[in-house]
Short mmCIF file of C-alpha atoms in Angstrom, two decimals:
data_model
loop_
_atom_site.label_atom_id
_atom_site.label_comp_id
_atom_site.label_asym_id
_atom_site.label_seq_id
_atom_site.Cartn_x
_atom_site.Cartn_y
_atom_site.Cartn_z
CA MET M 1 92.04 114.24 111.12
CA ASN M 2 92.54 114.68 107.42
CA LYS M 3 89.78 113.71 105.08
CA ILE M 4 91.25 111.23 102.60
CA ILE M 5 88.07 110.46 100.68
CA LYS M 6 84.98 112.61 100.81
CA ILE M 7 81.84 111.67 98.95
CA GLU M 8 78.68 113.75 99.19
CA ASN M 9 75.24 112.91 97.78
CA LEU M 10 76.77 110.94 94.96
CA SER M 11 74.49 109.16 92.50
CA TYR M 12 75.15 106.99 89.50
CA SER M 13 72.79 105.09 87.20
CA TYR M 14 73.30 102.59 84.44
CA ASP M 15 70.58 103.14 81.81
CA PHE M 16 68.20 104.83 84.27
CA GLN M 17 68.62 101.99 86.78
CA PRO M 18 70.12 103.67 89.84
CA SER M 19 73.24 101.83 90.99
CA LEU M 20 74.23 104.34 93.64
CA LYS M 21 71.83 106.82 95.19
CA ASN M 22 72.81 109.75 97.41
CA ILE M 23 75.92 108.08 98.72
CA ASN M 24 77.77 109.79 101.56
CA LEU M 25 81.11 108.52 102.68
CA GLU M 26 84.07 109.88 104.55
CA VAL M 27 87.41 108.18 104.96
CA GLU M 28 89.90 109.74 107.33
CA GLU M 29 93.62 109.27 107.53
CA ASN M 30 94.58 105.80 108.80
CA ASP M 31 91.04 104.53 108.65
CA PHE M 32 90.54 100.88 107.91
CA MET M 33 87.14 100.89 106.29
CA ALA M 34 85.12 98.06 104.83
CA ILE M 35 82.37 98.60 102.31
CA LEU M 36 79.93 95.75 102.69
CA GLY M 37 76.98 94.92 100.57
CA PRO M 38 75.29 92.30 98.45
CA ASN M 39 76.25 91.62 94.85
CA GLY M 40 74.64 94.20 92.63
CA GLY M 41 74.61 96.67 95.50
CA GLY M 42 76.95 99.07 93.71
CA LYS M 43 80.29 98.16 95.31
CA THR M 44 82.12 97.78 92.01
CA THR M 45 80.54 100.95 90.65
CA LEU M 46 81.71 102.87 93.68
CA LEU M 47 85.25 101.51 93.25
CA LYS M 48 85.27 102.58 89.61
CA ILE M 49 84.16 106.08 90.63
CA ILE M 50 86.85 106.29 93.31
CA LEU M 51 89.45 105.23 90.73
CA GLY M 52 88.11 107.86 88.34
CA PHE M 53 86.95 105.47 85.63
CA LEU M 54 83.30 106.52 85.95
CA GLN M 55 81.90 110.02 86.33
CA PRO M 56 79.06 110.31 88.88
CA ASP M 57 75.74 111.66 87.55
CA SER M 58 75.49 114.03 90.47
CA GLY M 59 77.10 114.73 93.83
CA LYS M 60 80.67 115.41 94.87
CA ILE M 61 83.73 113.23 95.24
CA GLU M 62 87.08 114.46 96.51
CA ILE M 63 90.15 112.31 97.05
CA LEU M 64 93.13 113.80 98.87
CA GLY M 65 91.54 117.18 98.20
CA THR M 66 91.42 116.73 94.45
CA THR M 67 89.66 114.81 91.66
CA PRO M 68 89.85 111.01 91.48
CA GLN M 69 91.83 111.20 88.22
CA LYS M 70 94.50 113.40 89.79
CA ALA M 71 94.62 111.38 92.98
CA ARG M 72 94.87 108.06 91.16
CA ARG M 73 98.62 107.79 91.46
CA HIS M 74 98.31 107.90 95.25
CA ILE M 75 95.97 104.92 95.25
CA GLY M 76 97.28 101.37 95.41
CA TYR M 77 94.64 99.15 93.89
CA VAL M 78 94.38 95.42 94.59
CA PRO M 79 91.92 93.71 92.23
CA GLN M 80 90.29 90.34 92.75
CA TYR M 81 92.89 87.97 91.47
CA ALA M 82 90.34 85.69 89.84
CA GLN M 83 90.46 87.88 86.73
CA PHE M 84 94.05 86.95 85.83
CA ASP M 85 95.38 84.54 83.31
CA SER M 86 97.45 82.43 85.67
CA ASP M 87 99.40 80.90 82.76
CA PHE M 88 100.86 84.30 81.88
CA PRO M 89 104.64 83.81 81.69
CA ILE M 90 105.73 86.36 84.27
CA LYS M 91 107.65 86.24 87.53
CA VAL M 92 106.32 87.53 90.83
CA LYS M 93 109.06 90.15 91.07
CA GLU M 94 108.13 91.56 87.67
CA VAL M 95 104.44 91.74 88.52
CA VAL M 96 105.36 93.79 91.58
CA MET M 97 107.70 96.12 89.69
CA MET M 98 105.17 96.67 86.92
CA SER M 99 103.17 99.22 88.86
CA CYS M 100 106.01 101.74 88.89
CA LEU M 101 106.12 101.86 85.08
CA GLN M 102 105.75 105.25 83.50
CA ASN M 103 105.30 106.46 79.97
CA ASN M 104 109.04 106.95 79.64
CA SER M 105 109.99 103.54 81.00
CA PHE M 106 111.78 102.35 77.90
CA PHE M 107 113.77 99.15 77.20
CA PRO M 108 113.27 95.77 78.86
CA LYS M 109 115.23 96.16 82.08
CA TYR M 110 113.93 97.55 85.36
CA PRO M 111 116.31 99.85 87.25
CA GLN M 112 118.20 98.44 90.27
CA ARG M 113 116.22 100.70 92.57
CA ALA M 114 112.91 99.14 91.50
CA GLN M 115 114.32 95.63 91.85
CA LYS M 116 115.54 96.31 95.39
CA LYS M 117 112.27 97.89 96.39
CA ALA M 118 110.26 94.97 95.02
CA ILE M 119 112.36 92.50 97.00
CA ALA M 120 111.99 94.62 100.14
CA LEU M 121 108.21 94.66 99.72
CA LEU M 122 108.07 90.93 99.14
CA LYS M 123 110.08 90.50 102.33
CA LYS M 124 107.70 92.76 104.21
CA LEU M 125 104.81 90.60 103.06
CA GLN M 126 106.80 87.42 103.93
CA ILE M 127 106.92 86.08 100.39
CA GLU M 128 110.47 86.94 99.30
CA ASN M 129 111.05 83.23 98.62
CA ILE M 130 108.67 83.30 95.66
CA ALA M 131 110.19 86.32 93.88
CA GLU M 132 111.42 84.23 90.95
CA LYS M 133 108.34 82.02 90.69
CA ARG M 134 105.76 82.20 87.96
CA LEU M 135 102.35 83.56 88.85
CA GLY M 136 100.74 80.25 87.92
CA GLU M 137 102.81 78.37 90.52
CA LEU M 138 101.50 80.32 93.50
CA SER M 139 98.86 79.48 96.07
CA GLY M 140 95.86 81.76 96.48
CA GLY M 141 97.31 83.54 99.50
CA GLN M 142 100.69 84.07 97.79
CA LYS M 143 98.95 85.47 94.74
CA GLN M 144 96.98 87.92 96.84
CA ARG M 145 100.14 89.02 98.65
CA THR M 146 101.85 89.54 95.31
CA LEU M 147 99.05 91.87 94.23
CA ILE M 148 99.25 93.74 97.54
CA ALA M 149 103.01 94.15 97.05
CA ARG M 150 102.39 95.49 93.54
CA ALA M 151 99.94 98.04 94.92
CA LEU M 152 102.46 99.14 97.58
CA MET M 153 105.24 99.64 95.04
CA THR M 154 104.20 103.24 94.37
CA ASP M 155 104.02 104.17 98.10
CA PRO M 156 100.29 104.83 97.96
CA LYS M 157 98.45 106.92 100.55
CA ILE M 158 95.34 104.78 100.09
CA LEU M 159 95.14 101.05 99.62
CA LEU M 160 91.97 100.00 97.80
CA LEU M 161 91.13 96.30 97.84
CA ASP M 162 88.36 94.57 95.92
CA GLU M 163 87.23 91.41 97.72
CA PRO M 164 90.75 90.61 98.96
CA THR M 165 89.82 87.18 100.28
CA ALA M 166 87.10 86.17 97.85
CA SER M 167 89.02 83.28 96.32
CA ILE M 168 91.17 82.26 99.26
CA ASP M 169 90.86 79.45 101.79
CA SER M 170 89.38 80.73 105.01
CA SER M 171 92.47 79.47 106.87
CA ILE M 172 94.64 82.02 105.03
CA GLU M 173 92.07 84.75 105.24
CA LYS M 174 93.18 85.66 108.76
CA ASP M 175 96.83 85.97 107.62
CA ILE M 176 95.86 88.41 104.90
CA TYR M 177 93.85 90.55 107.32
CA ASP M 178 96.70 90.49 109.84
CA THR M 179 98.99 91.76 107.11
CA LEU M 180 96.54 94.50 106.20
CA GLU M 181 96.25 95.49 109.86
CA GLU M 182 100.02 95.86 109.95
CA LEU M 183 99.99 97.98 106.78
CA ASN M 184 97.21 100.11 108.20
CA LYS M 185 99.71 101.72 110.62
CA ASN M 186 100.84 104.04 107.84
CA THR M 187 98.32 103.56 105.04
CA THR M 188 94.64 104.28 104.84
CA ILE M 189 92.80 101.15 103.76
CA LEU M 190 89.47 100.83 102.03
CA LEU M 191 88.22 97.40 101.14
CA VAL M 192 85.15 96.00 99.52
CA SER M 193 83.70 92.73 100.67
CA HIS M 194 80.53 90.75 100.96
CA ASP M 195 81.96 88.72 103.79
CA ILE M 196 80.61 90.44 106.87
CA ALA M 197 81.67 88.30 109.77
CA PHE M 198 85.39 88.24 109.30
CA VAL M 199 86.10 91.78 108.37
CA SER M 200 84.39 93.44 111.31
CA SER M 201 87.05 92.55 113.86
CA TYR M 202 89.77 94.35 111.89
CA VAL M 203 88.19 97.47 110.48
CA ASN M 204 87.29 100.63 112.38
CA LYS M 205 84.47 101.70 110.09
CA VAL M 206 81.90 99.86 108.06
CA THR M 207 79.86 101.31 105.24
CA CYS M 208 76.88 99.30 104.16
CA LEU M 209 76.10 99.71 100.54
CA ASN M 210 72.99 98.61 98.77
CA VAL M 211 72.27 101.38 96.29
CA ARG M 212 72.09 103.68 99.33
CA SER M 213 74.82 103.89 101.95
CA CYS M 214 75.17 104.03 105.70
CA THR M 215 78.37 104.24 107.77
CA HIS M 216 79.08 102.91 111.27
CA TYR M 217 82.06 102.94 113.59
CA THR M 218 82.78 99.39 114.61
CA LYS M 219 83.67 100.51 118.15
CA ASP M 220 80.13 101.83 118.59
CA ILE M 221 78.51 98.60 117.60
CA LYS M 222 80.64 96.09 119.42
CA GLY M 223 78.78 94.38 122.22
CA GLU M 224 79.80 92.81 125.51
CA LYS M 225 81.31 89.54 124.41
CA LEU M 226 83.46 89.50 121.28
CA GLN M 227 81.74 86.46 119.79
CA GLN M 228 78.36 87.99 120.21
CA ALA M 229 79.63 91.32 119.09
CA TYR M 230 80.20 89.94 115.60
CA MET M 231 76.72 88.67 115.27
CA GLY M 232 75.25 91.57 117.16
CA SER M 233 76.95 94.13 115.03
CA ILE M 234 75.77 92.49 111.86
CA LYS M 235 72.22 92.45 113.09
CA ALA M 236 72.55 96.01 114.27
CA LEU M 237 73.85 97.03 110.91
CA GLU M 238 71.09 95.28 109.10
CA HIS M 239 68.42 96.78 111.26
CA GLY M 240 69.99 100.16 111.68
CA CYS M 241 70.32 100.82 108.00
CA ASN M 242 67.15 99.34 106.60
CA LEU M 243 69.05 98.67 103.41
CA MET N 1 118.06 66.43 51.15
CA ALA N 2 121.37 66.31 49.27
CA GLU N 3 119.52 67.34 46.17
CA PHE N 4 118.09 70.34 48.01
CA PHE N 5 121.50 71.53 49.16
CA TYR N 6 122.88 71.21 45.66
CA SER N 7 120.01 73.35 44.35
CA PHE N 8 120.34 75.71 47.31
CA LEU N 9 123.94 76.52 46.39
CA ASN N 10 123.03 77.08 42.75
CA HIS N 11 119.67 78.86 42.86
CA ALA N 12 119.27 82.36 44.22
CA PHE N 13 115.50 81.88 44.70
CA LEU N 14 116.09 79.11 47.26
CA GLN N 15 118.64 81.21 49.11
CA ASN N 16 116.18 84.11 49.14
CA ALA N 17 113.46 81.82 50.42
CA ILE N 18 115.58 80.59 53.32
CA ILE N 19 116.66 84.13 54.27
CA ALA N 20 113.03 85.31 54.03
CA GLY N 21 111.97 82.42 56.24
CA ILE N 22 114.55 83.33 58.87
CA LEU N 23 113.67 87.03 58.87
CA ALA N 24 109.95 86.33 58.99
CA SER N 25 110.37 83.81 61.82
CA ILE N 26 112.26 86.26 64.01
CA VAL N 27 109.65 88.98 63.73
CA CYS N 28 106.90 86.41 64.01
CA GLY N 29 108.25 85.03 67.26
CA ILE N 30 108.41 88.49 68.77
CA THR N 31 105.00 89.88 67.81
CA GLY N 32 103.36 86.44 67.91
CA THR N 33 104.26 86.30 71.61
CA PHE N 34 102.08 89.36 72.20
CA VAL N 35 99.27 87.89 70.11
CA ILE N 36 99.27 84.85 72.40
CA ILE N 37 99.72 86.50 75.79
CA LYS N 38 97.25 89.30 75.02
CA ARG N 39 94.89 86.76 73.43
CA ILE N 40 94.21 88.72 70.27
CA THR N 41 94.35 85.97 67.66
CA PHE N 42 90.90 86.87 66.34
CA ILE N 43 91.80 90.56 66.07
CA SER N 44 95.00 89.64 64.22
CA GLY N 45 92.96 87.48 61.86
CA GLY N 46 90.71 90.44 61.19
CA ILE N 47 93.69 92.63 60.33
CA ALA N 48 95.22 89.98 58.08
CA HIS N 49 92.12 89.43 55.99
CA THR N 50 91.26 93.11 55.66
CA VAL N 51 94.66 93.55 53.99
CA LEU N 52 93.40 91.81 50.83
CA GLY N 53 91.21 94.87 50.21
CA GLY N 54 94.31 97.06 50.08
CA ILE N 55 96.13 94.64 47.82
CA GLY N 56 93.15 94.52 45.43
CA ILE N 57 92.80 98.30 45.25
CA ALA N 58 96.54 98.81 44.70
CA TYR N 59 96.47 96.14 42.02
CA TYR N 60 93.56 97.89 40.28
CA LEU N 61 95.25 101.30 40.46
CA GLY N 62 98.49 99.84 39.19
CA ILE N 63 100.46 100.66 42.38
CA GLU N 64 102.82 98.23 44.10
CA PRO N 65 100.47 95.83 45.99
CA LEU N 66 102.76 95.90 49.04
CA ILE N 67 101.91 99.59 49.51
CA GLY N 68 98.20 98.82 49.42
CA ALA N 69 98.78 96.06 51.94
CA PHE N 70 100.62 98.45 54.29
CA VAL N 71 97.96 101.13 54.12
CA PHE N 72 95.12 98.69 54.75
CA ALA N 73 96.97 96.84 57.49
CA ILE N 74 97.57 100.03 59.45
CA LEU N 75 94.01 101.28 58.84
CA ALA N 76 92.60 97.94 59.99
CA ALA N 77 94.80 97.98 63.10
CA VAL N 78 93.63 101.46 64.08
CA ILE N 79 89.93 100.81 63.37
CA ILE N 80 89.85 97.43 65.09
CA GLY N 81 91.86 98.84 68.00
CA LEU N 82 89.35 101.65 68.47
CA ILE N 83 86.41 99.24 68.28
CA LYS N 84 88.02 97.05 70.92
CA LEU N 85 88.87 99.97 73.21
CA LYS N 86 85.35 101.40 72.94
CA GLY N 87 84.16 98.00 74.15
CA ALA N 88 81.31 97.91 71.63
CA GLN N 89 78.78 95.26 72.52
CA HIS N 90 79.17 93.26 69.33
CA GLU N 91 82.85 93.87 68.76
CA ASP N 92 83.49 90.33 67.54
CA THR N 93 80.72 90.71 64.96
CA VAL N 94 82.08 94.08 63.84
CA ILE N 95 85.60 92.65 63.47
CA GLY N 96 84.18 89.66 61.60
CA ALA N 97 82.35 92.01 59.23
CA LEU N 98 85.51 94.06 58.53
CA TRP N 99 87.34 90.80 57.91
CA ALA N 100 84.86 89.68 55.24
CA VAL N 101 84.33 93.10 53.66
CA GLY N 102 88.09 93.57 53.28
CA MET N 103 88.39 90.27 51.45
CA ALA N 104 85.35 91.00 49.27
CA LEU N 105 86.79 94.41 48.30
CA GLY N 106 90.05 92.74 47.34
CA LEU N 107 88.31 90.13 45.20
CA ILE N 108 86.15 92.72 43.40
CA PHE N 109 89.07 95.00 42.57
CA MET N 110 91.16 92.09 41.38
CA TYR N 111 88.25 90.95 39.22
CA LEU N 112 87.93 94.46 37.76
CA THR N 113 91.63 94.58 36.88
CA PRO N 114 92.17 93.38 33.34
CA GLY N 115 94.75 90.66 32.73
CA TYR N 116 95.88 87.36 34.16
CA LYS N 117 94.86 86.73 37.77
CA SER N 118 97.41 84.23 39.04
CA ASP N 119 98.56 86.72 41.68
CA LEU N 120 95.40 86.23 43.68
CA MET N 121 96.51 82.75 44.66
CA THR N 122 99.92 84.12 45.65
CA TYR N 123 98.35 86.60 48.05
CA LEU N 124 95.93 84.10 49.49
CA PHE N 125 98.42 81.29 49.92
CA GLY N 126 101.79 83.03 49.58
CA ASN N 127 104.81 81.88 47.69
CA ILE N 128 108.09 82.06 49.48
CA LEU N 129 109.91 80.82 46.38
CA LEU N 130 109.00 84.03 44.55
CA VAL N 131 110.69 86.31 47.11
CA THR N 132 113.18 88.63 45.39
CA ARG N 133 116.30 90.44 46.66
CA SER N 134 114.37 93.71 46.96
CA ASP N 135 111.64 91.92 48.96
CA LEU N 136 114.39 90.81 51.32
CA TRP N 137 115.43 94.41 51.90
CA VAL N 138 111.85 95.37 52.72
CA LEU N 139 111.69 92.39 55.09
CA LEU N 140 114.93 93.39 56.77
CA ILE N 141 113.86 97.00 57.30
CA LEU N 142 110.49 95.92 58.69
CA ASN N 143 112.26 93.52 61.00
CA LEU N 144 114.45 96.28 62.36
CA VAL N 145 111.49 98.65 62.82
CA ILE N 146 109.33 96.08 64.60
CA ILE N 147 112.09 94.65 66.78
CA GLY N 148 113.36 98.13 67.65
CA SER N 149 109.88 99.33 68.66
CA ILE N 150 109.22 96.29 70.80
CA PHE N 151 112.63 96.57 72.43
CA VAL N 152 111.92 100.18 73.41
CA PHE N 153 108.34 99.60 74.62
CA TYR N 154 108.88 96.06 75.94
CA ARG N 155 107.90 96.67 79.55
CA GLN N 156 104.91 98.83 78.67
CA PHE N 157 103.59 96.28 76.18
CA ILE N 158 103.97 93.51 78.76
CA ALA N 159 102.10 95.65 81.27
CA ILE N 160 99.09 96.18 78.98
CA ALA N 161 99.13 92.52 77.97
CA PHE N 162 99.19 91.33 81.58
CA ASP N 163 96.71 93.73 83.14
CA GLU N 164 95.30 96.50 80.99
CA LYS N 165 93.17 97.94 83.77
CA TYR N 166 96.08 98.22 86.15
CA ALA N 167 98.30 99.75 83.48
CA ARG N 168 95.63 102.43 83.09
CA ILE N 169 95.60 103.07 86.84
CA SER N 170 99.40 103.40 86.79
CA GLY N 171 98.97 106.22 84.28
CA LEU N 172 100.29 104.48 81.17
CA LYS N 173 98.86 105.65 77.86
CA VAL N 174 97.09 102.32 77.37
CA ASN N 175 95.02 103.28 74.30
CA LEU N 176 98.03 104.56 72.36
CA LEU N 177 100.17 101.59 73.37
CA TYR N 178 97.43 99.16 72.39
CA ILE N 179 96.95 100.66 68.94
CA PHE N 180 100.70 100.86 68.44
CA LEU N 181 101.02 97.18 69.32
CA LEU N 182 98.27 96.33 66.82
CA ILE N 183 100.08 98.36 64.14
CA LEU N 184 103.28 96.38 64.79
CA ILE N 185 101.27 93.17 64.50
CA ALA N 186 99.74 94.50 61.26
CA LEU N 187 103.23 95.19 59.86
CA THR N 188 104.30 91.68 60.81
CA ILE N 189 101.27 90.31 59.01
CA VAL N 190 102.23 92.19 55.82
CA VAL N 191 105.70 90.63 56.06
CA LEU N 192 104.25 87.17 56.55
CA ILE N 193 101.69 87.41 53.75
CA GLN N 194 104.56 87.12 51.30
CA ILE N 195 105.66 83.90 52.89
CA VAL N 196 102.47 81.98 53.62
CA GLY N 197 99.66 84.18 52.29
CA ILE N 198 96.65 85.78 53.96
CA ILE N 199 94.79 82.57 54.75
CA LEU N 200 97.65 80.90 56.58
CA VAL N 201 99.29 83.95 58.13
CA ILE N 202 97.59 83.58 61.51
CA ALA N 203 98.92 80.07 61.89
CA LEU N 204 102.52 81.16 61.36
CA LEU N 205 102.03 84.14 63.64
CA THR N 206 100.52 82.18 66.50
CA LEU N 207 101.66 78.54 66.38
CA PRO N 208 105.39 78.97 67.19
CA ALA N 209 104.49 81.42 69.99
CA ALA N 210 101.73 79.13 71.26
CA ILE N 211 104.22 76.25 71.54
CA ALA N 212 106.74 78.54 73.25
CA PHE N 213 104.01 79.66 75.66
CA LEU N 214 103.78 76.12 77.03
CA PHE N 215 107.44 76.05 78.03
CA SER N 216 108.44 79.64 78.90
CA ARG N 217 108.87 81.47 82.18
CA SER N 218 109.02 84.96 80.70
CA PRO N 219 107.82 86.72 77.54
CA ALA N 220 111.45 87.25 76.48
CA THR N 221 112.28 83.52 76.50
CA MET N 222 108.96 82.90 74.81
CA MET N 223 110.01 85.22 71.97
CA LEU N 224 113.34 83.47 71.62
CA ILE N 225 111.86 79.97 71.57
CA ALA N 226 109.13 81.05 69.14
CA ALA N 227 111.65 82.59 66.74
CA VAL N 228 113.84 79.48 66.78
CA LEU N 229 110.80 77.24 66.24
CA GLY N 230 109.66 79.48 63.37
CA ILE N 231 113.05 79.14 61.70
CA ILE N 232 112.91 75.35 62.09
CA PHE N 233 109.37 75.16 60.67
CA THR N 234 109.95 77.46 57.69
CA GLY N 235 113.35 75.92 56.93
CA SER N 236 112.17 72.33 57.06
CA GLY N 237 108.97 73.35 55.27
CA ILE N 238 110.96 74.76 52.37
CA VAL N 239 113.22 71.70 52.14
CA LEU N 240 110.31 69.27 52.39
CA SER N 241 108.05 71.07 49.93
CA TYR N 242 110.91 71.45 47.45
CA SER N 243 111.79 67.77 47.59
CA ALA N 244 108.20 66.51 47.52
CA ASN N 245 106.96 69.21 45.11
CA LEU N 246 104.27 70.51 47.48
CA PRO N 247 103.01 74.09 48.12
CA THR N 248 105.51 75.64 50.54
CA GLY N 249 103.17 77.78 52.70
CA ALA N 250 100.84 74.88 53.39
CA THR N 251 103.76 72.56 54.20
CA ILE N 252 105.16 75.05 56.72
CA ILE N 253 101.78 75.38 58.41
CA ILE N 254 101.21 71.62 58.58
CA LEU N 255 104.60 71.16 60.23
CA SER N 256 103.85 73.95 62.74
CA GLY N 257 100.39 72.60 63.45
CA MET N 258 101.69 69.08 64.05
CA ALA N 259 104.38 70.40 66.36
CA TYR N 260 101.75 72.39 68.27
CA PHE N 261 99.46 69.42 68.82
CA ILE N 262 102.38 67.22 69.84
CA SER N 263 103.56 69.81 72.39
CA LEU N 264 100.06 70.15 73.81
CA PHE N 265 100.01 66.39 74.24
CA LEU N 266 103.48 66.33 75.87
CA LYS N 267 102.52 69.15 78.21
CA ARG N 268 99.39 67.32 79.32
CA LYS N 269 101.38 64.19 79.96
CA LYS N 270 103.93 66.12 81.99
CA ARG N 271 101.15 67.65 84.09
CA LYS N 272 99.72 64.23 84.87
CA CYS N 273 103.10 63.04 86.17
#
């Protein structure tokens, strides 16, 4: 198996307050990994380091065998949608196409190729009917799918999601995870969440993060009955890590 | 009204004023759209007021004040852009300080310049009726430069306005684009200062675009609506102020402001339905 992300003994502090301490993490090809942890546990910091926006104080990080900055164009990033101005006058299709912009993308019109690809992605995510709608007119689930489509526009090797279901009704949450499971067939997925129960039935690895880190394979921690396995695994994680 | 058209046909200064109003409104609609969607009204205000420093210094040195305005506008855009990008903790305070210091510099240098000081009022409140033929050429060239630049970088500017962080991830040169956008806004401000003056410039830059924002589905339509609204406001402002013998800049702004509040009200009503 190829190592997609490899982090060794990585530490990072804000003003002497350690945010991440001796983090070890390995993501292999076609993994579906969840990083779980409480708020303030360093999840966002770790994401910023993986995206190459922060330099770790010590330790090693390698993405696709190179530095985060160089690997960035192979990462499809899906932010929490809460941070957007939903009144922004822009159509869904344009939001999706935006991620393939380059420094020489001049003049207002997107090339036909980009337009076709955007429509194809929207179709794949079952939202082609909203291509011409404004961002502000969408439901939470549609918005999240739009952002996933945008991330997929550049054919990323890794899909990085920050709290993908944080501001979505729990009834739609399952749909989003089903979609991600489908995408996982040919994309490695890494997602950050504080919502333990739901995520554990989809992912194959869980990393608990609370300043320190600890990784588990979900198949190792699943119990006899599925229902109990959820709860059991959470307890096991909590006890096993002592985080 | 009839009286205005009679004068319009006979007086070059009224014709110049109307042409200046049209040119300014076009550029205003285009850059004003970015001011609204990127939410940088305060930054634009900072740039506008700092410009008075440049005007004062140029005045004192006996250079064309427009040149001083250009230099200071671009300097202010770059400095404020860098402050914003650095994410300094008190960036609003720093911008506020630049804003006030620029104005103070302008006032001191104007005070130090011997002679009659009526020009100060013109720079603070503008006077579209004093626009000359050569001013119109400067306006036209600036229009072409600003519109051309935004046409070329349209998609990239939209990308940094919509989601700066994501634009950075996509590998766009966000810092350069951001400062370039601020420079284009600064140039627009210099154009507008002649029409409505430093104090009122932000209103003309933002109000037509803010109204357009309420009714647009894309930044391009927003620009179009804002430009048309700007032409209506400046045109009717000139006619009204000429007939009623009122200051033109202030009349234009009052019309724009009223239109803005009425549209906000209409939009709210529509939402309730």
